[in-house]
Structure formats: C-alpha cells, structure tokens
Protein backbone atom coordinates (compact mmCIF):
# COMPACT_ATOMS: atom_id res chain seq x y z
CA MET A 1 17.14 -8.13 183.20
CA LEU A 2 18.61 -9.33 179.95
CA ASN A 3 17.15 -12.66 178.64
CA TRP A 4 19.06 -15.33 176.59
CA ILE A 5 18.52 -13.36 173.44
CA THR A 6 20.43 -10.30 174.43
CA ARG A 7 23.14 -12.21 176.52
CA GLY A 8 26.56 -10.54 176.11
CA VAL A 9 25.29 -8.18 173.22
CA ARG A 10 25.14 -4.51 173.58
CA LEU A 11 21.71 -3.43 172.51
CA SER A 12 19.39 -0.29 172.83
CA ARG A 13 20.34 1.68 176.08
CA GLN A 14 23.62 -0.32 176.60
CA GLN A 15 25.02 0.74 173.14
CA ARG A 16 28.18 2.88 173.56
CA TRP A 17 29.56 2.72 170.08
CA PHE A 18 27.61 5.61 168.54
CA THR A 19 28.98 9.04 168.29
CA THR A 20 27.42 12.20 169.89
CA GLU A 21 29.31 14.55 167.56
CA VAL A 22 27.60 16.46 164.56
CA SER A 23 28.37 14.65 161.39
CA LYS A 24 30.31 16.78 158.91
CA GLY A 25 28.15 16.43 155.77
CA PHE A 26 27.18 13.30 153.91
CA VAL A 27 30.63 11.78 154.11
CA GLY A 28 30.66 12.15 158.02
CA ALA A 29 27.39 10.33 158.27
CA VAL A 30 28.56 7.17 156.53
CA GLY A 31 28.90 4.22 158.90
CA ASN A 32 28.08 3.81 162.69
CA THR A 33 24.89 2.02 161.71
CA PRO A 34 22.62 0.22 164.34
CA LEU A 35 22.83 -3.55 164.88
CA ILE A 36 19.19 -4.78 164.99
CA LEU A 37 18.02 -7.75 166.96
CA LEU A 38 15.67 -9.76 164.72
CA LYS A 39 13.54 -10.88 167.83
CA THR A 40 11.05 -13.25 166.15
CA LEU A 41 13.66 -15.15 164.17
CA SER A 42 15.86 -15.30 167.29
CA GLU A 43 12.93 -16.79 169.37
CA ARG A 44 12.30 -19.29 166.64
CA THR A 45 15.69 -20.59 166.55
CA GLY A 46 16.82 -20.19 170.15
CA CYS A 47 19.85 -18.23 168.91
CA THR A 48 20.65 -14.53 168.61
CA ILE A 49 20.10 -13.21 164.97
CA LEU A 50 21.48 -9.70 164.40
CA GLY A 51 21.24 -7.49 161.34
CA LYS A 52 23.72 -4.71 160.58
CA ALA A 53 21.42 -1.95 159.45
CA GLU A 54 23.34 -0.76 156.45
CA PHE A 55 20.25 0.73 154.85
CA GLN A 56 20.65 3.52 157.43
CA ASN A 57 23.65 4.83 155.79
CA PRO A 58 22.84 8.23 154.33
CA GLY A 59 22.87 6.92 150.76
CA GLY A 60 20.61 3.97 151.70
CA SER A 61 22.92 1.05 151.38
CA VAL A 62 26.09 -0.80 152.60
CA LYS A 63 27.85 0.54 149.41
CA ASP A 64 28.22 3.93 150.80
CA ARG A 65 31.16 2.59 152.87
CA ALA A 66 32.97 1.09 149.79
CA ALA A 67 32.34 4.11 147.65
CA LEU A 68 33.78 6.41 150.46
CA GLY A 69 36.80 4.17 150.91
CA ILE A 70 37.67 3.98 147.42
CA ILE A 71 37.33 7.67 146.62
CA ARG A 72 39.46 8.37 149.84
CA ASP A 73 42.15 5.96 148.61
CA ALA A 74 42.27 7.67 145.17
CA GLU A 75 42.47 11.13 146.80
CA GLU A 76 45.23 10.02 149.17
CA ASN A 77 47.29 8.42 146.41
CA GLY A 78 46.93 11.57 144.19
CA ARG A 79 44.86 9.66 141.51
CA LEU A 80 41.87 11.95 142.03
CA LYS A 81 42.18 15.71 142.26
CA PRO A 82 39.60 18.49 142.70
CA GLY A 83 37.12 18.81 139.88
CA GLY A 84 37.83 15.19 138.66
CA THR A 85 35.64 12.59 137.35
CA VAL A 86 34.71 9.31 139.08
CA ILE A 87 33.83 6.45 136.69
CA GLU A 88 32.49 3.03 137.72
CA GLY A 89 30.73 -0.02 136.39
CA THR A 90 28.11 -0.95 138.94
CA ALA A 91 24.87 -2.91 139.33
CA GLY A 92 23.45 0.02 141.37
CA ASN A 93 24.13 0.71 144.92
CA THR A 94 27.88 1.47 144.53
CA GLY A 95 26.97 3.87 141.90
CA ILE A 96 24.39 5.57 144.03
CA GLY A 97 26.94 5.85 146.94
CA LEU A 98 29.46 7.17 144.42
CA ALA A 99 27.06 9.73 142.99
CA HIS A 100 26.10 11.05 146.58
CA ILE A 101 29.81 11.44 147.59
CA CYS A 102 30.65 13.10 144.17
CA ARG A 103 27.95 15.63 144.83
CA ALA A 104 29.25 16.21 148.30
CA LYS A 105 32.90 16.59 147.02
CA GLY A 106 32.32 18.32 143.79
CA TYR A 107 33.37 15.49 141.42
CA LYS A 108 31.65 14.39 138.19
CA CYS A 109 30.30 10.92 138.15
CA VAL A 110 29.78 8.55 135.27
CA ILE A 111 28.10 5.19 135.82
CA TYR A 112 28.06 2.30 133.33
CA MET A 113 25.55 -0.40 134.46
CA PRO A 114 23.77 -3.55 133.12
CA ASP A 115 20.44 -2.64 131.54
CA THR A 116 18.73 -5.33 133.68
CA GLN A 117 18.80 -3.20 136.78
CA SER A 118 15.68 -1.79 138.31
CA GLN A 119 14.35 1.56 136.98
CA GLU A 120 14.31 2.88 140.51
CA LYS A 121 18.13 2.73 140.61
CA ILE A 122 18.52 4.25 137.27
CA ASP A 123 16.24 7.15 137.86
CA LEU A 124 17.89 7.73 141.25
CA LEU A 125 21.27 7.83 139.79
CA LYS A 126 20.22 10.41 137.30
CA MET A 127 18.43 12.61 140.01
CA LEU A 128 21.82 12.56 141.74
CA GLY A 129 23.46 14.17 138.81
CA ALA A 130 25.26 11.09 137.52
CA ASP A 131 25.88 10.41 133.74
CA VAL A 132 24.20 6.91 133.59
CA ARG A 133 25.04 4.54 130.69
CA PRO A 134 23.17 1.38 130.70
CA VAL A 135 24.71 -1.27 128.48
CA PRO A 136 23.71 -4.88 127.60
CA ALA A 137 24.33 -7.32 130.44
CA VAL A 138 27.11 -9.68 129.14
CA ALA A 139 29.66 -11.86 130.91
CA TYR A 140 32.64 -10.53 132.58
CA GLU A 141 34.85 -12.18 129.87
CA ASN A 142 33.10 -10.22 127.19
CA PRO A 143 35.00 -6.92 126.34
CA ARG A 144 31.65 -5.13 126.27
CA ASN A 145 30.96 -5.97 129.96
CA TYR A 146 29.95 -2.84 131.79
CA ASN A 147 33.16 -2.91 133.85
CA HIS A 148 35.44 -3.02 130.93
CA GLN A 149 33.54 -0.26 129.26
CA ALA A 150 33.91 1.94 132.47
CA ARG A 151 37.71 1.11 132.61
CA ASP A 152 38.20 2.02 129.00
CA TYR A 153 36.30 5.20 129.06
CA ALA A 154 38.35 6.35 132.12
CA GLU A 155 41.46 5.98 130.16
CA THR A 156 40.25 8.69 127.79
CA VAL A 157 39.16 11.23 130.43
CA PRO A 158 41.84 13.52 132.09
CA ASN A 159 41.81 13.76 135.79
CA SER A 160 39.55 10.83 136.29
CA VAL A 161 39.60 7.54 138.05
CA TRP A 162 37.98 4.18 137.40
CA THR A 163 37.20 3.14 140.96
CA ASP A 164 37.09 -0.60 140.04
CA GLN A 165 35.05 -1.69 143.02
CA PHE A 166 35.51 -5.38 142.20
CA ASP A 167 39.25 -5.58 142.27
CA ASN A 168 40.22 -2.37 144.14
CA THR A 169 40.90 -3.62 147.62
CA ALA A 170 40.29 -0.29 149.25
CA ASN A 171 36.77 -1.62 149.08
CA ALA A 172 37.59 -4.52 151.61
CA TYR A 173 39.81 -2.19 153.68
CA ALA A 174 36.85 0.20 154.14
CA HIS A 175 35.06 -2.57 155.95
CA TYR A 176 38.00 -3.82 157.67
CA THR A 177 38.41 -0.42 159.36
CA SER A 178 34.69 0.36 159.93
CA THR A 179 31.96 -2.27 159.62
CA GLY A 180 34.03 -4.99 161.27
CA PRO A 181 35.16 -2.86 164.21
CA GLU A 182 31.54 -1.66 164.66
CA ILE A 183 30.12 -5.17 164.83
CA TRP A 184 32.72 -6.33 167.27
CA GLU A 185 32.02 -3.36 169.61
CA GLN A 186 28.27 -3.63 169.33
CA THR A 187 28.38 -7.42 170.28
CA ASN A 188 31.16 -6.81 172.90
CA GLY A 189 32.95 -9.59 170.89
CA ASN A 190 30.20 -12.24 171.77
CA LEU A 191 29.41 -13.51 168.49
CA ASP A 192 30.00 -16.97 166.90
CA GLY A 193 29.43 -16.29 163.17
CA PHE A 194 29.14 -13.82 160.50
CA ILE A 195 27.67 -14.44 157.11
CA CYS A 196 26.63 -12.32 154.05
CA SER A 197 26.35 -12.55 150.34
CA THR A 198 28.90 -10.97 147.99
CA GLY A 199 29.18 -9.22 144.74
CA THR A 200 32.44 -7.46 144.82
CA GLY A 201 33.56 -9.38 147.92
CA GLY A 202 34.44 -6.31 149.84
CA THR A 203 31.95 -6.55 152.80
CA LEU A 204 32.61 -10.23 153.38
CA ALA A 205 36.43 -10.15 153.07
CA GLY A 206 36.85 -6.91 155.06
CA VAL A 207 34.35 -7.65 157.92
CA GLY A 208 35.44 -11.41 157.96
CA ARG A 209 39.17 -10.60 158.13
CA TYR A 210 38.65 -8.21 161.20
CA LEU A 211 36.42 -10.60 163.13
CA ARG A 212 38.63 -13.45 162.35
CA GLU A 213 41.73 -11.61 163.53
CA LYS A 214 40.25 -9.93 166.54
CA SER A 215 38.53 -13.19 167.72
CA ASN A 216 41.79 -15.29 167.04
CA GLY A 217 39.72 -17.36 164.66
CA LYS A 218 36.84 -18.09 167.08
CA VAL A 219 34.27 -16.39 164.76
CA GLN A 220 33.24 -18.36 161.77
CA VAL A 221 32.84 -16.41 158.60
CA TRP A 222 30.52 -17.94 155.87
CA LEU A 223 29.56 -17.00 152.42
CA ALA A 224 25.79 -16.91 151.34
CA ASP A 225 25.34 -17.40 147.67
CA PRO A 226 22.28 -16.86 145.31
CA PRO A 227 21.51 -18.99 142.09
CA GLY A 228 23.60 -18.14 139.22
CA SER A 229 26.63 -17.59 141.16
CA VAL A 230 29.74 -19.96 141.24
CA LEU A 231 31.14 -19.02 144.69
CA TYR A 232 29.18 -21.69 146.73
CA SER A 233 30.44 -24.38 144.32
CA TYR A 234 33.81 -22.91 144.49
CA LEU A 235 33.95 -23.42 148.25
CA THR A 236 32.30 -26.81 148.24
CA SER A 237 34.42 -28.18 145.50
CA GLY A 238 37.69 -27.38 146.97
CA GLY A 239 38.38 -24.36 144.75
CA LYS A 240 37.04 -25.23 141.34
CA LEU A 241 35.53 -22.52 139.29
CA PHE A 242 32.55 -23.87 137.23
CA GLU A 243 30.80 -22.23 134.36
CA ARG A 244 28.11 -19.82 135.48
CA THR A 245 24.59 -21.01 135.07
CA GLY A 246 21.16 -19.83 136.13
CA SER A 247 20.08 -16.44 137.47
CA SER A 248 18.59 -14.86 140.61
CA ILE A 249 15.98 -12.01 141.36
CA THR A 250 18.61 -10.65 143.69
CA GLU A 251 20.67 -7.59 142.43
CA GLY A 252 24.32 -6.85 142.89
CA ILE A 253 25.25 -10.16 144.45
CA GLY A 254 26.59 -13.42 143.07
CA GLN A 255 29.65 -13.82 141.05
CA GLY A 256 31.32 -15.75 138.32
CA ARG A 257 34.87 -15.36 139.62
CA ILE A 258 37.00 -14.62 142.61
CA THR A 259 37.41 -10.92 142.71
CA ASN A 260 40.63 -9.36 144.19
CA ASN A 261 38.51 -8.35 147.23
CA LEU A 262 37.16 -11.67 147.91
CA GLY A 263 40.58 -13.13 147.14
CA THR A 264 42.15 -11.47 150.20
CA GLU A 265 40.05 -13.79 152.53
CA VAL A 266 38.45 -16.53 150.62
CA LYS A 267 40.80 -19.09 151.78
CA TYR A 268 39.84 -18.51 155.51
CA LEU A 269 36.16 -18.89 154.97
CA SER A 270 34.53 -21.48 157.18
CA GLY A 271 31.89 -22.47 154.47
CA GLY A 272 29.18 -21.47 152.29
CA LEU A 273 25.45 -21.73 151.95
CA HIS A 274 23.40 -21.68 148.80
CA ILE A 275 20.01 -19.74 149.17
CA ALA A 276 17.25 -20.31 146.65
CA ASP A 277 15.20 -17.41 145.53
CA GLU A 278 11.98 -18.97 146.92
CA LYS A 279 13.54 -18.82 150.41
CA SER A 280 14.73 -15.16 149.97
CA ILE A 281 11.19 -13.88 148.80
CA ALA A 282 9.41 -15.78 151.53
CA MET A 283 11.87 -14.21 154.15
CA LEU A 284 11.45 -10.67 152.48
CA TYR A 285 7.72 -10.89 153.24
CA ASP A 286 8.05 -12.64 156.64
CA ILE A 287 10.50 -10.07 158.03
CA LEU A 288 8.30 -7.17 156.76
CA ASP A 289 5.30 -8.85 158.76
CA THR A 290 7.20 -9.74 161.93
CA GLU A 291 9.84 -7.11 162.26
CA GLY A 292 8.61 -4.18 160.25
CA LEU A 293 11.62 -4.07 158.11
CA TYR A 294 11.25 -3.17 154.47
CA LEU A 295 14.29 -4.96 153.00
CA GLY A 296 15.53 -5.78 149.52
CA ALA A 297 16.00 -9.37 148.21
CA SER A 298 19.72 -9.48 149.01
CA SER A 299 19.11 -8.47 152.64
CA ALA A 300 16.46 -11.13 152.83
CA LEU A 301 18.77 -13.67 151.48
CA ASN A 302 21.27 -12.77 154.07
CA VAL A 303 18.83 -13.21 156.86
CA VAL A 304 17.82 -16.57 155.51
CA ALA A 305 21.54 -17.59 155.57
CA ALA A 306 21.96 -16.14 159.15
CA VAL A 307 19.09 -18.28 160.39
CA GLU A 308 20.49 -21.43 158.62
CA LEU A 309 24.07 -20.71 160.04
CA ALA A 310 22.71 -20.27 163.50
CA GLN A 311 20.90 -23.59 163.34
CA LYS A 312 24.17 -25.20 162.19
CA LEU A 313 26.03 -23.65 165.06
CA GLY A 314 23.44 -24.60 167.61
CA LYS A 315 21.09 -23.11 170.07
CA GLY A 316 22.47 -20.21 172.00
CA SER A 317 24.74 -19.03 169.10
CA THR A 318 25.09 -15.50 167.99
CA VAL A 319 25.18 -14.80 164.27
CA VAL A 320 25.38 -11.35 162.66
CA THR A 321 24.57 -10.63 158.88
CA VAL A 322 24.23 -7.53 156.74
CA LEU A 323 20.84 -5.71 155.92
CA CYS A 324 22.24 -4.18 152.80
CA ASP A 325 19.38 -1.87 151.70
CA GLY A 326 15.71 -1.31 151.71
CA ALA A 327 13.06 -2.39 149.32
CA TYR A 328 12.37 0.98 148.00
CA ARG A 329 14.63 0.58 144.95
CA TYR A 330 13.02 -2.68 144.02
CA GLN A 331 9.36 -2.31 145.04
CA SER A 332 7.91 -2.26 141.52
CA ARG A 333 9.08 -5.76 141.23
CA LEU A 334 9.22 -7.33 144.67
CA PHE A 335 5.72 -6.32 145.39
CA SER A 336 4.12 -6.87 141.98
CA LYS A 337 2.06 -10.03 141.82
CA LYS A 338 2.50 -9.97 138.25
CA TRP A 339 6.32 -9.75 138.26
CA LEU A 340 6.37 -12.45 141.08
CA GLN A 341 4.30 -14.76 139.07
CA SER A 342 6.49 -14.31 135.95
CA LYS A 343 9.44 -15.42 138.05
CA GLY A 344 7.49 -18.49 139.54
CA LEU A 345 7.71 -16.85 143.00
CA LEU A 346 4.33 -15.82 143.96
CA GLU A 347 3.56 -19.16 145.42
CA ALA A 348 6.65 -18.96 147.57
CA ILE A 349 5.09 -16.22 149.57
CA PRO A 350 3.01 -17.79 152.69
CA GLY A 351 -0.65 -17.30 152.25
CA HIS A 352 -1.10 -14.99 155.16
CA LEU A 353 1.55 -12.68 153.79
CA ILE A 354 0.40 -12.34 150.16
CA LYS A 355 -1.54 -9.22 151.37
CA TYR A 356 1.74 -7.28 151.07
CA ALA A 357 1.96 -7.87 147.37
CA VAL A 358 -0.09 -4.82 146.57
CA LEU A 359 0.97 -4.13 143.15
CA ASP A 360 -0.58 -5.79 140.10
C-alpha cells in the first residue's frame, strides 16, 4: 500500500512513462530519465521531494537535452549541414553534450570556455574530440567574454553554427517538449512546485512553462539562485538588475542578466530562493550519505531549494527539482579537504560526514 510519501506519484513498478524500444544511438537515448524519490528528505519534511535524474542522460547531464534541441533546430532550419562545425561558449556541460552529439552526427565541435572550469570537464571535452579553447573569465559585457569569442569565431567558419545556448530559445523549447511532459507524466500531474537553478534559463523556463500551462497555474515555479548571481535580487526587487557581486563554488549556474531563454517565462515565476554555498556543500555530503547519490554542487543546491520550497508550501506538498549531473566532473574539488578549506566550506560539512572528504 502506498504511504503519504508516494501518494499520487508514479514510482517504481507503477511507472508507465518509459519506453521499451531500443534507443537509436546516443541521440535516441537522451531524455526519459527517472524521477527519484528522496526518501530521507521527504520523511524529514513531511513532504514529497523528487529529483529528476538528469545525470542519467547518456552524456551525464541535463545539458544533453539542450544540446540536442539546439542542434536539431539548426538542422531543421538549414543552418547546419552535414560535415559542419558546431561552435559554443560554455561553462562545461552543454559543451560535453554538444561534443557527444557532434561525434554521433559527424560534426566538428569547437568549445570556448572560462579557464576557471574544472580540469575534469576540460579533459573530457578533449577526449570527446572537441577543440577546447579556455579563455580568461570576464563579464558578459566584455567583448572577450567566452560567448562573444565563440560567436565571432563562428562568423569566420563556413558551414558552422554558433549554438548560442543562452539566448537561443530552442534550448527552452527542448525542455518544454521533453522534460516538462516527463515530469507531469511521472507525477500523474500531482505536484505543487518545481524549482531549479539556472544558467541559460532553458530548463527553468521550458519546464516551468509546460507545468504552468498543463496545471492551469496550479504548479508554482520557483528559481533557486547561488551567490554571485543577480536573478534572486531581480525577482525580489520587482525587476531591478543590480551589479553582479560575489561568487559561488557551483559551476554553470547563476547569471548577471536575463537571458532570452529565461525571458520567455521569468514574469510568471512564483518566487526565488537564495541558497548559500554552505547549504549546498552540506547537502551534497548529506544526500551522498542518506540516498547514495553522488551529485554535483548545482544538483545539491537544487535539492536544498526543493526542501525549502516544500517547507514553504506546507506538509503534504510535492516538489520536483533537477539533479543536473554527478560529482565525477568536480570530485578533485568537492571532496578535497584542502580545496574546501580554501573556500571556507570545510566547516560547513557535518562532523559525521567529513569522512567522505577523502582527498587532501
């Protein structure tokens, strides 16, 4: 018999959303990821906390969906032809998704990225055959920003496309047509809130729009924001964009502007939550210990936000968030006592969990 945790939610043997067909290569395997009940957190809160396991996409992250959606859009519109080159400015996971899909489809791949990203990501991109070009991390307004360098380079390469993940709304549309419907089907429409962080804005806008429309506005859609981002203050100030200050250990999320993707849905958001790095790192270790999930920092931030939103909505509520990727691409930092200490975060890990920080 189902208890209060699984009331109205399709889980385990009751799932009917998955496919029994053989996937057609890498591209065919993108999407249809599980929705995981976070049992311990659900029991602690008296709510149902669910995580969309996007780390189970074949390229290992939620960005596989955006990468595929953007490339399909370029193909369908005749901007990308066989043998062409895909060029992007990316903090990591979108580039990895693009590199995988380029290998599967026979395209060349060039990635511009901030030189602050983890070595694991850079190495993986190179292993996937991408031409990786790390550049100094400068503000979006600077013409040497990695996004602008990618755009400018694409203008010099015949049969190429700059995928423009931040402002190309094919990104959000990919989530509107896949991630959102999957979540609705997996919960049988019985959810009260959806929350996640945003870099490009594609996931939040696409999923948020689908759930808002499908539920006739019943499902609340919230933004989770790390330090160093202006989006939380934008929401709480009534639409004022303040100068970006501070930084976060999370990679690929947070923003200093309203992207075109986020702009498609931002006015409909129900609210936002600011999540400190201390909370994210504590949750990263907690969820490893209690759920056996080896997640990256942005995923941990999303889980913190889901718990806080569920508490706002009240006992018995159901909240879904996104488990963006695993910790494998960040482990040399997130499980290093020396690195955590340098960021002032070692003390944020509960004493009984410090045993997982196995790297010096």
